[in-house]
Each structure stands twice: as structure tokens, then as C-alpha cells.
Amino acid sequence: MPSVLIGALALTSALLAYRVWNYGRRELGLPPGPPTTPILGNIPHFPRLFPFLQFSRWAAEYGDIYSLKVLDRTMVILSSGQAIKDILDKNGTSTSDRFQPYTLLHAEGIYQIFDHASSHRWRAMRKATHTFLAPEALQGHWGVQQIEYTRLLYDIVESPKDIYTHIKRTTASVMTTLIYGKSIPHYAGSKAELFFEGTKCINELAAPFDHPPLDFFPILRHVPERWAPWKTLSKKTKQIRNAFDQDLFHQCEEAVRSGKRTGCYLENVIETQVELGSNRNEVRAMGRVLLDAGTETSASFLHSFIMAMTCHPEVQSKAQAEIDEVLGNDQLPVLEDYGNLPYLNALIKEASEFCFPLHRFRPIIPVGVPHVASRETHYNGFVIPQGSVIFMNIWGVFHDPGGYILTEFGTKPGANTEGLRDNLPFGAGRRICPGAELASRNIAMNAINLLWAFNFNEDTSGSCTMDLENYLPGMELALKPFTCNIEVRSEARAALIKRAYDIAAL
Ligand code: HEM
């Protein structure tokens, strides 16, 4: 009997040792990748800051699909239009789940952007956003956008040095008006400021290596708060986010109850709540996710656009000359003008079948929002195991000399553009960004307005550069606060802006 026990013990120990030894190793059949370290896998080499740079260097070495190991978890990095198309677009039924960071769910409770695609909650969110962001609905949102863009012009005339926060206020106010029926006229001490404070916390909570590995070792979740700073951050995040949307949500509920509706998104969702099969907390979260997804992204793009113009005066002058020829001095631009401005289009949406140069040059979400494989998937003879986290290396695709050729500002298509599509910066497959059209209208109108109204030049602050050091760490490629020299291009234009502002009774 003891010998059986000893044998069983030896076998168990051998199995355990084998498992530990293999922990962190790349299994057979996975796409290739950098060498792993026992147990940790590729953690020691995992880039903390601007991961897209290292992802792109590895792509040059290992190809358009490679794998990394983080402990026993597999990560797959896709760095070509074709791989993204085949794995995420065509095979979307198997590759549309999400990684759900515990830190974030602890703070938010419900957050549909991180729900699996099979979940009822995610489907309800997509259904509601589809109705809200459909082309017919966008027409109805345009009035709100126009008012906010007029206010932006006016604010810049009044205090050009605050352009960074003016842009943030504008994108936040568009979204709060559309979602909650409440605009935000000023930045300091406002809901917009509170919102960005909350997203900063969310970004910190979601930073993959700044917290203990709670997703891999759930026991760590029980460590008391005094040794677990992430718990304090989670509490703070909850407080800020609640302070932000509690009253806004109540006002929407009240508007529906009293019949005094503003027609905003959340009122519609509250009204169709039963049909959507969603509970009150889920409805509330639908407001948050839309606001999170649509506000900072749009602001970051506009910040980069202004900086690109500031750093490339020759590009700015050429775009302005084109705008002046179409519009002259005596009328404010309208969205329809955009179609008559091929050069400006080419700066934002290149005049070819491919997508935005600025999105290529400084893509807003350079490694996408990772997907997760809900089933084992195969590509070019490689296995992508169930549970793998899949990144689309948007930066790598756009900076691959075979795919796109870098020019001084932006890039142009190279020889190997197979599988690329014009909305790649907006993600892939079933999770593709539902707000892409709203965002594009926002970008187009502000680009014309800003170049029609102002000259942007470098100032002496040292903040006028597009170098990556001037960008914040995090999932989004967002510029650090900056200033630049801004002048209204003529008295006539300043007067037109003032008049439009007065007419809108702002
Ligand atoms: C320049 C602006 C924007 C960019 C670059 C952008 C990009 C993206 C990307 C890359 C994703 C992840 C897609 C994927 O998982 O493959 C995403 C998701 C999402 N975006 Fe956008 N977005 C922008 C603006 C907006 C706006 C204005 C809205 C709403 C009005 C919005 C709503 C959403 C939502 C709700 C999701 C989550 C989709 C899901 O998980 O199913 N986005 N966006």
C-alpha cells in the first residue's frame, strides 16, 4: 500500500513539475514568436510603454501573425490587413469575445465594451447603439454637433491658449447632449472635467502590468486594501464615475416618467428597456460606454490634427488655400463643403480607396481593443487556441514599409495593401466601432472650421511636436496638454464666428 501511495505521489509531483516547467512556454502549433522564459512566458519582454512599437518590431521579425505568452495565456498579434480580415472580419463568430480585466469590472460592475459577444448584455447594447447611430439618426444629431462646433470656434477666439481643453469640452458636450440631453458650456469645474478625471482612472485601472496579476491568480483579489493600492483606485473611480452620471441618469428617467423628453439616447433606451431585455443598471452602463468610447477618441484625433497642422505649416497653407478658394471670407463652412475639398479630404481621408492618413500616422487606438477567441481557430496552418487574446496591430499595419510608405506627414499605400479596408482604425469584425460615421462627421466639420478660421503656429512652450514623447501612455494615442500660437485669419472671419455664436444664443 505505501508503495502505491509513493508511486501516486511521485506521479503527481512529476505531472506538477511538468506543468510548471511548461507554464509560460509556447505550445506546438501556435504562431511563432520571441523566446519565452519559464513560467513568465514573454512578460519580461512585454513592452510597458507604447506596446505598438515593440509589436511592430516583432512583426518585422516573426511575420504578420505571431504569438506571445503571458504566464499560460496566449496572445496573438495580427499585423497585416489580410490577417485581420481573415481572423477578425471573416471569422468574427469565433473571435469577438473580450478580455475582461478584473480591476476594471471591480470598479464598473457592468461595462458592455468588455462583455463577450455571446452575452445578452452586449447584444442589447449593440442594438441600442445601432438605432442611435444609424445614418438616418445621424442627420437628427447634426444640430447638436453644429452648435458645439460653433462654440468651439468662439472659445478659441476668446482664449486660444486653452485650445486643448476647448476640444475636450466640445467632444464631451456633443456626447452628453446626445446621450443625456445636457450640454456642457464650460470646462473648468464641469461635468467634462469630471468625466476626463474618471477616464484617467479607468485607463490606470486597465493598464495591464501596473497591478498584481488578479486575472491569473484570483486569490490575490482578497489581499486587504492597505496592501492593494488598486482597490483604492477602484473606489476612487467608482466615486468619480457615479458623481458624473448619477444625476444625468435620474434626469433621463424623470424626463421619460413626466413625458418631458429631450429625445436623447438614454431616454430612448429607458423607453425600450423591456424590449431590450435590460435592467436599470445595464441601461445606465449603456450611457457610460458610449460616452467613454466616443469622447476621448474624438478629442485625441482633433488634438493630433491641430498638432499636425502646427508642425507642418506648408500642409496647413495648402489646405487653407483650397478652403479659401471654395468658401472665401464671407461665409462659415458647412459640412457639404467637405466634398469640394479634395486636399483636405486627403489629409483626413485620403483620396484613394484607403483610409485616413492621420489615422495611419497617429492611429488613435494603435493596437485596437483586444478581441478574445471563443473557439479554437486556425490560420495559415497555425492554431489560435480558445481564450487567446487577439490584438490588431493597427500601427504596425500602417507603418509596414510593404503596406504603407511613410511620407513626411502621414503615409501612402505601398505595394502590399491586400486585405486593407478604409475603416481599419475603427476595429474589426462584430466588434467594429458603431460610432465611426459620427466620428468622421465630427472630424470633417472641425477640420474645415479650424483651418478656415485660424492659423496655427508653433509657440515657445516646447509642446509643439508630434514625437511620441509628446503622447500620453495608455491604450489611446492621446497628446499631452499643449499650446500653440493661434490667430484668427481675418477680422471678417472673427465677426462671422461671433455672429453665429450669437444666433445660436450660446
Ligand atoms: C476617432 C474616433 C474613434 C475611433 C478611432 C474609434 C475606434 C474604435 C475601436 C478601434 C474600437 C474597437 C473595435 C474592435 O473591438 O475591433 C471601438 C469600439 C467602440 N466604439 Fe469607437 N472609435 C471612435 C469614436 C467613437 C464614437 C464617436 C462612438 C459613439 C458615438 C464610438 C463607439 C464605440 C463603441 C460603443 C465601441 C464598442 C464596440 C463593442 O465592443 O462592441 N466610437 N472604437
Coordinates of C-alpha atoms and ligand atoms in Angstrom, one line a residue:
M1 CA 0.0 0.0 0.0
P2 CA 2.7 2.6 0.9
S3 CA 4.5 1.9 -2.4
V4 CA 1.2 2.7 -4.3
L5 CA 1.0 5.9 -2.3
I6 CA 4.6 6.8 -3.0
G7 CA 4.0 6.0 -6.7
A8 CA 0.9 8.2 -6.8
L9 CA 2.8 11.0 -5.1
A10 CA 5.8 10.7 -7.4
L11 CA 3.4 10.7 -10.4
T12 CA 1.6 13.8 -9.1
S13 CA 4.8 15.6 -8.4
A14 CA 6.2 14.7 -11.9
L15 CA 2.9 16.0 -13.5
L16 CA 3.0 19.1 -11.4
A17 CA 6.7 19.7 -12.3
Y18 CA 5.9 19.1 -16.0
R19 CA 3.1 21.6 -15.8
V20 CA 5.2 24.2 -14.0
W21 CA 8.1 23.6 -16.4
N22 CA 5.7 24.2 -19.4
Y23 CA 3.9 27.1 -17.9
G24 CA 4.7 30.2 -20.0
R25 CA 6.1 28.1 -22.9
R26 CA 4.8 28.4 -26.4
E27 CA 2.8 25.3 -27.2
L28 CA 3.3 23.4 -30.5
G29 CA 1.1 24.7 -33.4
L30 CA 1.0 28.3 -32.1
P31 CA 2.2 31.1 -34.4
P32 CA 5.9 31.7 -33.8
G33 CA 7.2 34.5 -31.5
P34 CA 10.0 35.7 -29.3
P35 CA 11.6 33.1 -27.0
T36 CA 9.8 32.6 -23.7
T37 CA 11.1 32.5 -20.1
P38 CA 9.8 29.5 -18.0
I39 CA 6.6 30.3 -16.1
L40 CA 6.6 34.0 -17.1
G41 CA 6.5 33.5 -20.8
N42 CA 7.1 36.8 -22.5
I43 CA 6.3 39.0 -19.5
P44 CA 9.9 40.2 -19.1
H45 CA 10.0 41.4 -22.7
F46 CA 6.4 42.7 -22.8
P47 CA 6.5 46.4 -23.7
R48 CA 5.0 48.6 -21.0
L49 CA 5.1 51.9 -22.9
F50 CA 3.7 52.3 -26.5
P51 CA 3.5 48.5 -27.0
F52 CA 2.8 49.0 -30.7
L53 CA 6.4 49.9 -31.3
Q54 CA 7.7 46.6 -30.0
F55 CA 4.7 44.8 -31.5
S56 CA 5.8 46.2 -34.9
R57 CA 9.5 45.3 -34.4
W58 CA 8.4 41.7 -33.6
A59 CA 6.1 41.7 -36.7
A60 CA 9.2 42.5 -38.9
E61 CA 10.9 39.5 -37.3
Y62 CA 8.1 37.0 -37.0
G63 CA 5.6 38.0 -39.6
D64 CA 2.0 39.2 -39.8
I65 CA 0.8 36.7 -37.2
Y66 CA 2.9 35.8 -34.1
S67 CA 2.2 34.8 -30.6
L68 CA 3.3 35.9 -27.1
K69 CA 2.9 34.0 -23.8
V70 CA 1.8 35.8 -20.6
L71 CA 2.0 33.1 -18.0
D72 CA -0.2 30.4 -19.5
R73 CA -2.3 32.8 -21.6
T74 CA -1.7 33.1 -25.4
M75 CA -1.7 36.5 -27.1
V76 CA -1.8 36.6 -30.9
I77 CA -0.7 39.8 -32.7
L78 CA -2.0 40.5 -36.2
S79 CA 0.0 42.9 -38.3
S80 CA -1.5 42.8 -41.8
G81 CA -4.8 43.8 -43.4
Q82 CA -5.2 40.2 -44.7
A83 CA -4.7 38.5 -41.3
I84 CA -7.1 41.0 -39.7
K85 CA -9.7 40.3 -42.4
D86 CA -9.4 36.5 -42.3
I87 CA -9.3 36.2 -38.5
L88 CA -11.4 39.0 -37.1
D89 CA -13.7 40.0 -40.0
K90 CA -14.5 36.7 -41.7
N91 CA -14.2 34.6 -38.6
G92 CA -15.9 37.0 -36.3
T93 CA -18.3 34.5 -34.8
S94 CA -15.2 32.8 -33.2
T95 CA -13.1 35.9 -32.5
S96 CA -15.3 38.5 -31.0
D97 CA -15.2 38.0 -27.2
R98 CA -13.3 40.3 -24.9
F99 CA -10.6 40.0 -22.3
Q100 CA -12.3 41.2 -19.0
P101 CA -9.7 42.9 -16.7
Y102 CA -10.8 42.2 -13.2
T103 CA -9.7 45.7 -12.0
L104 CA -12.0 47.3 -14.4
L105 CA -15.0 45.2 -13.7
H106 CA -14.5 45.6 -10.0
A107 CA -14.8 49.4 -10.5
E108 CA -17.6 49.4 -13.1
G109 CA -19.6 46.4 -12.4
I110 CA -21.2 46.4 -15.8
Y111 CA -19.3 47.5 -18.8
Q112 CA -20.6 46.2 -22.2
I113 CA -17.4 47.1 -24.2
F114 CA -15.8 44.2 -22.2
D115 CA -18.7 41.8 -22.4
H116 CA -18.5 38.7 -24.5
A117 CA -20.2 38.8 -27.9
S118 CA -22.4 35.8 -26.9
S119 CA -23.8 37.8 -23.9
H120 CA -27.3 39.2 -23.9
R121 CA -26.0 42.5 -22.4
W122 CA -23.6 43.1 -25.3
R123 CA -26.3 42.4 -27.9
A124 CA -28.7 44.7 -26.2
M125 CA -26.0 47.5 -26.2
R126 CA -25.2 47.0 -29.9
K127 CA -28.9 47.0 -30.8
A128 CA -29.5 50.3 -28.9
T129 CA -26.4 51.9 -30.4
H130 CA -27.3 50.7 -33.9
T131 CA -30.6 52.6 -33.7
F132 CA -28.9 55.7 -32.3
L133 CA -26.0 55.8 -34.7
A134 CA -27.8 54.7 -38.0
P135 CA -27.3 57.2 -40.9
E136 CA -30.9 58.5 -40.6
A137 CA -30.4 59.1 -36.9
L138 CA -27.1 61.0 -37.5
Q139 CA -29.0 63.6 -39.5
G140 CA -31.0 64.3 -36.4
H141 CA -27.9 64.7 -34.3
W142 CA -26.3 67.2 -36.6
G143 CA -28.0 70.3 -35.0
V144 CA -26.3 69.5 -31.6
Q145 CA -22.9 69.0 -33.3
Q146 CA -23.2 72.3 -35.2
I147 CA -23.9 74.3 -32.0
E148 CA -21.0 72.8 -30.2
Y149 CA -18.6 73.3 -33.1
T150 CA -19.7 77.0 -33.3
R151 CA -19.0 77.3 -29.6
L152 CA -15.6 75.8 -30.1
L153 CA -14.6 78.4 -32.7
Y154 CA -15.9 81.1 -30.4
D155 CA -14.0 79.7 -27.4
I156 CA -10.8 79.6 -29.4
V157 CA -11.2 83.2 -30.5
E158 CA -11.7 84.2 -26.8
S159 CA -8.9 82.1 -25.2
P160 CA -6.7 80.5 -27.8
K161 CA -4.2 79.2 -25.2
D162 CA -6.9 76.8 -23.8
I163 CA -7.4 75.0 -27.1
Y164 CA -6.6 71.7 -25.5
T165 CA -9.5 71.8 -23.0
H166 CA -11.8 73.6 -25.5
I167 CA -11.5 70.5 -27.7
K168 CA -12.2 68.2 -24.8
R169 CA -15.2 70.2 -23.7
T170 CA -16.6 70.1 -27.2
T171 CA -16.4 66.4 -27.8
A172 CA -17.7 65.7 -24.2
S173 CA -20.6 68.2 -24.7
V174 CA -21.6 66.7 -28.0
M175 CA -21.8 63.3 -26.4
T176 CA -23.5 64.4 -23.1
T177 CA -26.1 66.3 -25.1
L178 CA -26.8 63.3 -27.4
I179 CA -26.7 60.7 -24.6
Y180 CA -28.2 62.6 -21.6
G181 CA -29.8 65.7 -23.2
K182 CA -27.4 68.0 -21.3
S183 CA -24.7 70.2 -22.8
I184 CA -21.5 71.4 -21.1
P185 CA -20.9 75.1 -21.8
H186 CA -17.6 75.4 -19.9
Y187 CA -14.7 73.2 -19.0
A188 CA -13.3 74.2 -15.6
G189 CA -15.2 72.5 -12.7
S190 CA -17.7 71.0 -15.2
K191 CA -19.0 67.5 -15.9
A192 CA -16.5 67.4 -18.8
E193 CA -13.6 67.8 -16.4
L194 CA -15.1 65.2 -14.1
F195 CA -15.6 62.8 -17.0
F196 CA -12.0 63.0 -18.1
E197 CA -10.9 62.6 -14.5
G198 CA -12.9 59.3 -14.5
T199 CA -11.5 58.1 -17.8
K200 CA -8.0 58.7 -16.5
C201 CA -8.8 56.4 -13.6
I202 CA -10.2 53.8 -15.9
N203 CA -7.1 53.9 -18.1
E204 CA -4.9 53.5 -15.0
L205 CA -7.1 50.5 -13.8
A206 CA -6.8 48.9 -17.3
A207 CA -3.0 49.3 -17.6
P208 CA -2.0 45.6 -17.8
F209 CA 1.2 45.5 -15.7
D210 CA 0.6 48.2 -13.1
H211 CA -1.4 45.9 -10.8
P212 CA -1.0 42.4 -9.4
P213 CA -2.0 39.6 -11.8
L214 CA -5.5 39.4 -10.5
D215 CA -6.8 37.7 -13.7
F216 CA -4.4 34.9 -13.4
F217 CA -4.3 34.4 -9.6
P218 CA -7.8 35.2 -8.3
I219 CA -6.6 34.6 -4.7
L220 CA -4.8 38.0 -4.9
R221 CA -8.2 39.7 -5.2
H222 CA -8.6 39.1 -1.4
V223 CA -5.5 41.0 -0.3
P224 CA -6.6 43.8 2.1
E225 CA -6.8 47.3 0.7
R226 CA -3.8 48.6 2.6
W227 CA -1.5 46.3 0.5
A228 CA -3.6 46.6 -2.6
P229 CA -3.5 50.1 -4.0
W230 CA -5.6 49.0 -7.0
K231 CA -8.6 48.7 -4.5
T232 CA -8.2 52.4 -3.5
L233 CA -8.0 53.4 -7.2
S234 CA -11.1 51.3 -7.9
K235 CA -13.0 53.0 -5.1
K236 CA -12.0 56.4 -6.4
T237 CA -13.0 55.5 -9.9
K238 CA -16.4 54.4 -8.7
Q239 CA -16.9 57.6 -6.8
I240 CA -16.0 59.9 -9.7
R241 CA -18.0 57.9 -12.3
N242 CA -21.0 57.9 -10.0
A243 CA -20.7 61.6 -9.4
F244 CA -20.6 62.0 -13.1
D245 CA -23.6 60.2 -14.3
Q246 CA -26.0 59.6 -11.3
D247 CA -28.0 62.9 -11.7
L248 CA -27.8 62.7 -15.5
F249 CA -29.3 59.3 -15.5
H250 CA -32.0 60.3 -13.0
Q251 CA -32.9 63.2 -15.1
C252 CA -33.4 61.0 -18.1
E253 CA -35.6 58.6 -16.1
E254 CA -37.6 61.6 -14.8
A255 CA -38.0 63.0 -18.3
V256 CA -39.4 59.7 -19.5
R257 CA -41.8 59.5 -16.5
S258 CA -43.0 63.0 -16.9
G259 CA -43.3 63.0 -20.6
K260 CA -40.9 65.9 -20.9
R261 CA -38.4 64.2 -23.1
T262 CA -35.4 65.8 -24.8
G263 CA -35.1 62.9 -27.3
C264 CA -31.7 61.9 -26.1
Y265 CA -30.2 58.4 -26.4
L266 CA -30.7 57.2 -22.8
E267 CA -34.4 58.3 -22.8
N268 CA -34.9 56.1 -25.8
V269 CA -33.1 53.2 -24.2
I270 CA -35.1 53.6 -21.0
E271 CA -38.3 53.6 -23.0
T272 CA -37.3 50.4 -24.9
Q273 CA -35.7 48.8 -21.8
V274 CA -38.2 46.0 -21.7
E275 CA -37.9 45.2 -25.4
L276 CA -34.1 45.2 -25.0
G277 CA -34.4 42.9 -22.0
S278 CA -32.1 45.1 -20.0
N279 CA -32.3 46.1 -16.3
R280 CA -31.8 49.6 -14.9
N281 CA -28.0 49.2 -14.2
E282 CA -27.4 47.9 -17.6
V283 CA -29.2 50.8 -19.2
R284 CA -27.2 53.2 -17.1
A285 CA -23.9 51.5 -18.2
M286 CA -25.0 51.9 -21.9
G287 CA -24.7 55.6 -21.4
R288 CA -21.3 55.4 -19.9
V289 CA -19.8 53.1 -22.5
L290 CA -21.0 55.3 -25.4
L291 CA -19.6 58.3 -23.7
D292 CA -16.3 56.6 -23.0
A293 CA -16.0 55.3 -26.5
G294 CA -16.9 58.5 -28.3
T295 CA -15.5 61.4 -26.3
E296 CA -11.8 60.9 -25.7
T297 CA -11.2 59.2 -29.1
S298 CA -12.6 62.2 -31.0
A299 CA -10.8 64.7 -28.9
S300 CA -7.5 62.9 -29.3
F301 CA -7.9 62.9 -33.1
L302 CA -8.6 66.6 -33.2
H303 CA -5.6 67.3 -30.9
S304 CA -3.4 65.4 -33.3
F305 CA -4.9 67.1 -36.3
I306 CA -4.1 70.6 -34.9
M307 CA -0.6 69.5 -33.9
A308 CA 0.0 68.0 -37.4
M309 CA -1.1 71.4 -38.9
T310 CA 1.1 73.3 -36.5
C311 CA 4.1 71.2 -37.2
H312 CA 3.6 71.2 -41.0
P313 CA 2.9 74.8 -42.0
E314 CA 3.2 74.0 -45.7
V315 CA 0.5 71.4 -45.5
Q316 CA -1.7 73.8 -43.5
S317 CA -1.2 76.6 -46.0
K318 CA -2.1 74.4 -48.9
A319 CA -5.3 73.1 -47.2
Q320 CA -6.2 76.7 -46.3
A321 CA -5.7 77.9 -49.9
E322 CA -8.1 75.2 -51.1
I323 CA -10.7 76.1 -48.4
D324 CA -10.4 79.9 -49.3
E325 CA -11.0 79.2 -53.0
V326 CA -14.2 77.3 -52.2
L327 CA -15.5 79.4 -49.4
G328 CA -13.9 82.8 -49.4
N329 CA -14.1 85.2 -46.4
D330 CA -17.8 85.8 -46.1
Q331 CA -19.4 82.5 -45.1
L332 CA -18.9 79.9 -42.4
P333 CA -18.2 76.4 -43.7
V334 CA -20.9 73.8 -43.8
L335 CA -20.4 70.0 -43.9
E336 CA -21.4 69.9 -47.6
D337 CA -18.2 71.9 -48.4
Y338 CA -16.1 68.9 -47.4
G339 CA -16.9 67.1 -50.6
N340 CA -15.4 70.0 -52.6
L341 CA -12.1 69.9 -50.7
P342 CA -10.0 67.0 -52.1
Y343 CA -6.7 68.1 -50.5
L344 CA -8.3 68.4 -47.0
N345 CA -10.0 65.0 -47.6
A346 CA -6.6 63.6 -48.4
L347 CA -5.2 64.8 -45.1
I348 CA -8.1 63.1 -43.3
K349 CA -9.5 60.5 -45.7
E350 CA -7.0 60.1 -48.5
A351 CA -8.4 60.5 -52.0
S352 CA -7.9 56.8 -52.7
E353 CA -9.7 53.7 -51.6
F354 CA -7.6 53.6 -48.5
C355 CA -8.1 55.2 -45.1
F356 CA -7.2 58.4 -43.2
P357 CA -3.5 59.5 -43.4
L358 CA -3.7 61.0 -39.9
H359 CA -5.2 57.7 -38.6
R360 CA -2.3 56.0 -40.2
F361 CA 0.3 58.4 -39.0
R362 CA -1.1 58.6 -35.4
P363 CA -3.8 56.0 -35.1
I364 CA -6.0 56.7 -32.1
I365 CA -6.1 53.1 -30.8
P366 CA -2.8 51.7 -32.1
V367 CA -3.3 48.1 -31.0
G368 CA -7.1 48.1 -31.1
V369 CA -9.3 46.9 -28.3
P370 CA -8.2 43.3 -28.0
H371 CA -10.6 40.5 -29.0
V372 CA -10.7 37.0 -27.5
A373 CA -11.2 33.7 -29.4
S374 CA -14.3 32.0 -28.1
R375 CA -13.3 28.9 -30.1
E376 CA -10.1 27.3 -31.4
T377 CA -9.4 29.0 -34.7
H378 CA -6.9 28.2 -37.5
Y379 CA -5.0 30.5 -39.8
N380 CA -2.3 29.6 -42.3
G381 CA -1.5 26.3 -40.5
F382 CA -1.3 27.9 -37.1
V383 CA -3.6 27.3 -34.1
I384 CA -5.2 30.2 -32.2
P385 CA -6.4 28.4 -29.0
Q386 CA -9.8 29.2 -27.4
G387 CA -9.2 32.0 -24.9
S388 CA -6.3 33.6 -26.9
V389 CA -6.2 37.4 -26.7
I390 CA -6.0 38.8 -30.2
F391 CA -4.5 42.3 -30.9
M392 CA -4.9 44.1 -34.2
N393 CA -1.6 45.9 -34.6
I394 CA -3.1 48.9 -36.4
W395 CA 0.2 50.9 -36.0
G396 CA 2.2 48.0 -37.4
V397 CA -0.1 47.7 -40.5
F398 CA 0.2 51.4 -41.2
H399 CA 3.9 51.6 -40.6
D400 CA 4.8 48.4 -42.5
P401 CA 7.0 49.5 -45.4
G402 CA 5.3 46.8 -47.5
G403 CA 1.9 48.0 -46.7
Y404 CA 2.2 51.8 -46.3
I405 CA 5.1 54.1 -47.1
L406 CA 5.8 56.8 -44.6
T407 CA 5.9 60.2 -46.1
E408 CA 6.7 63.4 -44.2
F409 CA 3.2 63.8 -43.0
G410 CA 1.1 60.6 -43.0
T411 CA 1.6 57.7 -45.2
K412 CA 0.5 56.5 -48.6
P413 CA -0.4 53.0 -49.8
G414 CA 2.6 50.8 -50.8
A415 CA 2.6 47.6 -52.8
N416 CA 1.2 45.2 -50.2
T417 CA -2.2 46.5 -49.5
E418 CA -4.0 43.2 -49.8
G419 CA -6.9 43.0 -47.4
L420 CA -6.8 46.6 -46.1
R421 CA -10.0 48.5 -45.8
D422 CA -10.8 52.1 -45.2
N423 CA -12.1 51.8 -41.7
L424 CA -9.4 49.7 -40.1
P425 CA -8.7 52.3 -37.4
F426 CA -12.2 51.6 -36.2
G427 CA -11.6 47.9 -35.4
A428 CA -12.8 44.7 -36.9
G429 CA -15.5 42.0 -37.1
R430 CA -18.6 42.0 -34.9
R431 CA -17.0 44.5 -32.5
I432 CA -16.3 47.2 -35.1
C433 CA -16.8 50.7 -33.8
P434 CA -20.5 51.6 -34.2
G435 CA -19.7 55.3 -33.9
A436 CA -17.3 55.6 -36.9
E437 CA -19.7 57.7 -39.0
L438 CA -20.5 60.1 -36.2
A439 CA -16.8 60.4 -35.5
S440 CA -16.0 61.0 -39.2
R441 CA -18.6 63.8 -39.4
N442 CA -17.1 65.4 -36.3
I443 CA -13.6 65.2 -37.7
A444 CA -14.5 66.5 -41.1
M445 CA -16.5 69.6 -39.9
N446 CA -14.0 70.6 -37.3
A447 CA -11.1 70.2 -39.7
I448 CA -12.7 72.6 -42.2
N449 CA -13.8 75.0 -39.5
L450 CA -10.5 75.2 -37.7
L451 CA -8.4 75.7 -40.9
W452 CA -10.9 78.2 -42.3
A453 CA -10.8 80.3 -39.1
F454 CA -7.3 80.1 -37.7
N455 CA -3.6 80.0 -38.4
F456 CA -1.8 77.5 -36.2
N457 CA 1.9 78.1 -35.5
E458 CA 4.5 76.8 -33.0
D459 CA 4.9 78.8 -29.8
T460 CA 7.8 78.7 -27.3
S461 CA 6.2 76.3 -24.9
G462 CA 8.1 73.3 -26.3
S463 CA 4.9 71.4 -26.5
C464 CA 4.5 71.6 -30.3
T465 CA 5.8 68.3 -31.5
M466 CA 4.2 65.1 -32.9
D467 CA 7.1 63.0 -31.4
L468 CA 5.8 60.0 -29.4
E469 CA 7.3 61.5 -26.3
N470 CA 4.6 64.1 -26.5
Y471 CA 1.9 61.5 -26.2
L472 CA 0.5 60.0 -23.0
P473 CA 0.9 56.4 -22.1
G474 CA -2.2 54.2 -22.3
M475 CA -4.4 52.4 -24.8
E476 CA -5.1 55.6 -26.8
L477 CA -2.6 57.7 -28.6
A478 CA -3.5 60.9 -27.0
L479 CA -1.3 64.1 -27.0
K480 CA -0.2 65.6 -23.7
P481 CA -1.7 69.0 -23.0
F482 CA -0.2 71.6 -25.4
T483 CA -0.5 75.1 -26.5
C484 CA 0.3 76.8 -29.8
N485 CA 0.1 80.2 -31.4
I486 CA -3.4 80.7 -32.8
E487 CA -4.5 83.7 -34.8
V488 CA -7.9 84.4 -36.4
R489 CA -7.3 84.6 -40.1
S490 CA -9.2 87.9 -40.6
E491 CA -11.5 90.3 -38.8
A492 CA -14.3 89.3 -41.2
R493 CA -14.0 85.7 -40.0
A494 CA -13.9 86.7 -36.4
A495 CA -17.1 88.7 -36.9
L496 CA -18.8 85.7 -38.7
I497 CA -17.9 83.4 -35.8
K498 CA -19.3 86.0 -33.2
R499 CA -22.5 86.3 -35.2
A500 CA -23.0 82.6 -35.5
Y501 CA -22.4 82.3 -31.7
D502 CA -25.0 85.0 -31.0
I503 CA -27.6 83.5 -33.4
A504 CA -27.2 80.1 -31.7
A505 CA -27.9 82.0 -28.4
L506 CA -25.0 80.4 -26.7
Ligands
HEM1 C1 -11.9 58.9 -33.9 C2 -12.8 58.4 -33.2 C3 -13.0 56.9 -32.9 C4 -12.1 55.9 -33.1 C5 -10.7 55.9 -33.7 C6 -12.7 54.7 -32.6 C7 -12.2 53.4 -32.6 C8 -12.7 52.3 -32.0 C9 -12.1 51.0 -32.0 C10 -10.7 50.6 -32.5 C11 -13.0 50.1 -31.3 C12 -12.7 48.7 -31.0 C13 -13.2 47.8 -32.2 C14 -12.9 46.4 -32.0 O1 -13.0 45.8 -31.0 O2 -12.4 45.8 -33.0 C15 -14.1 50.9 -31.0 C16 -15.2 50.4 -30.3 C17 -16.3 51.1 -29.9 N1 -16.6 52.4 -30.3 FE1 -15.4 53.7 -31.3 N2 -14.0 55.0 -32.1 C18 -14.2 56.3 -32.3 C19 -15.3 57.1 -32.0 C20 -16.5 56.5 -31.5 C21 -17.7 57.2 -31.3 C22 -17.9 58.7 -31.6 C23 -18.6 56.4 -30.7 C24 -20.0 56.6 -30.3 C25 -20.8 57.6 -30.6 C26 -17.9 55.1 -30.6 C27 -18.5 54.0 -30.0 C28 -17.8 52.8 -29.8 C29 -18.4 51.6 -29.1 C30 -19.7 51.6 -28.4 C31 -17.4 50.6 -29.2 C32 -17.5 49.2 -28.5 C33 -17.9 48.2 -29.5 C34 -18.1 46.8 -29.0 O3 -17.3 46.4 -28.1 O4 -18.9 46.1 -29.5 N3 -16.7 55.2 -31.0 N4 -14.0 52.2 -31.4

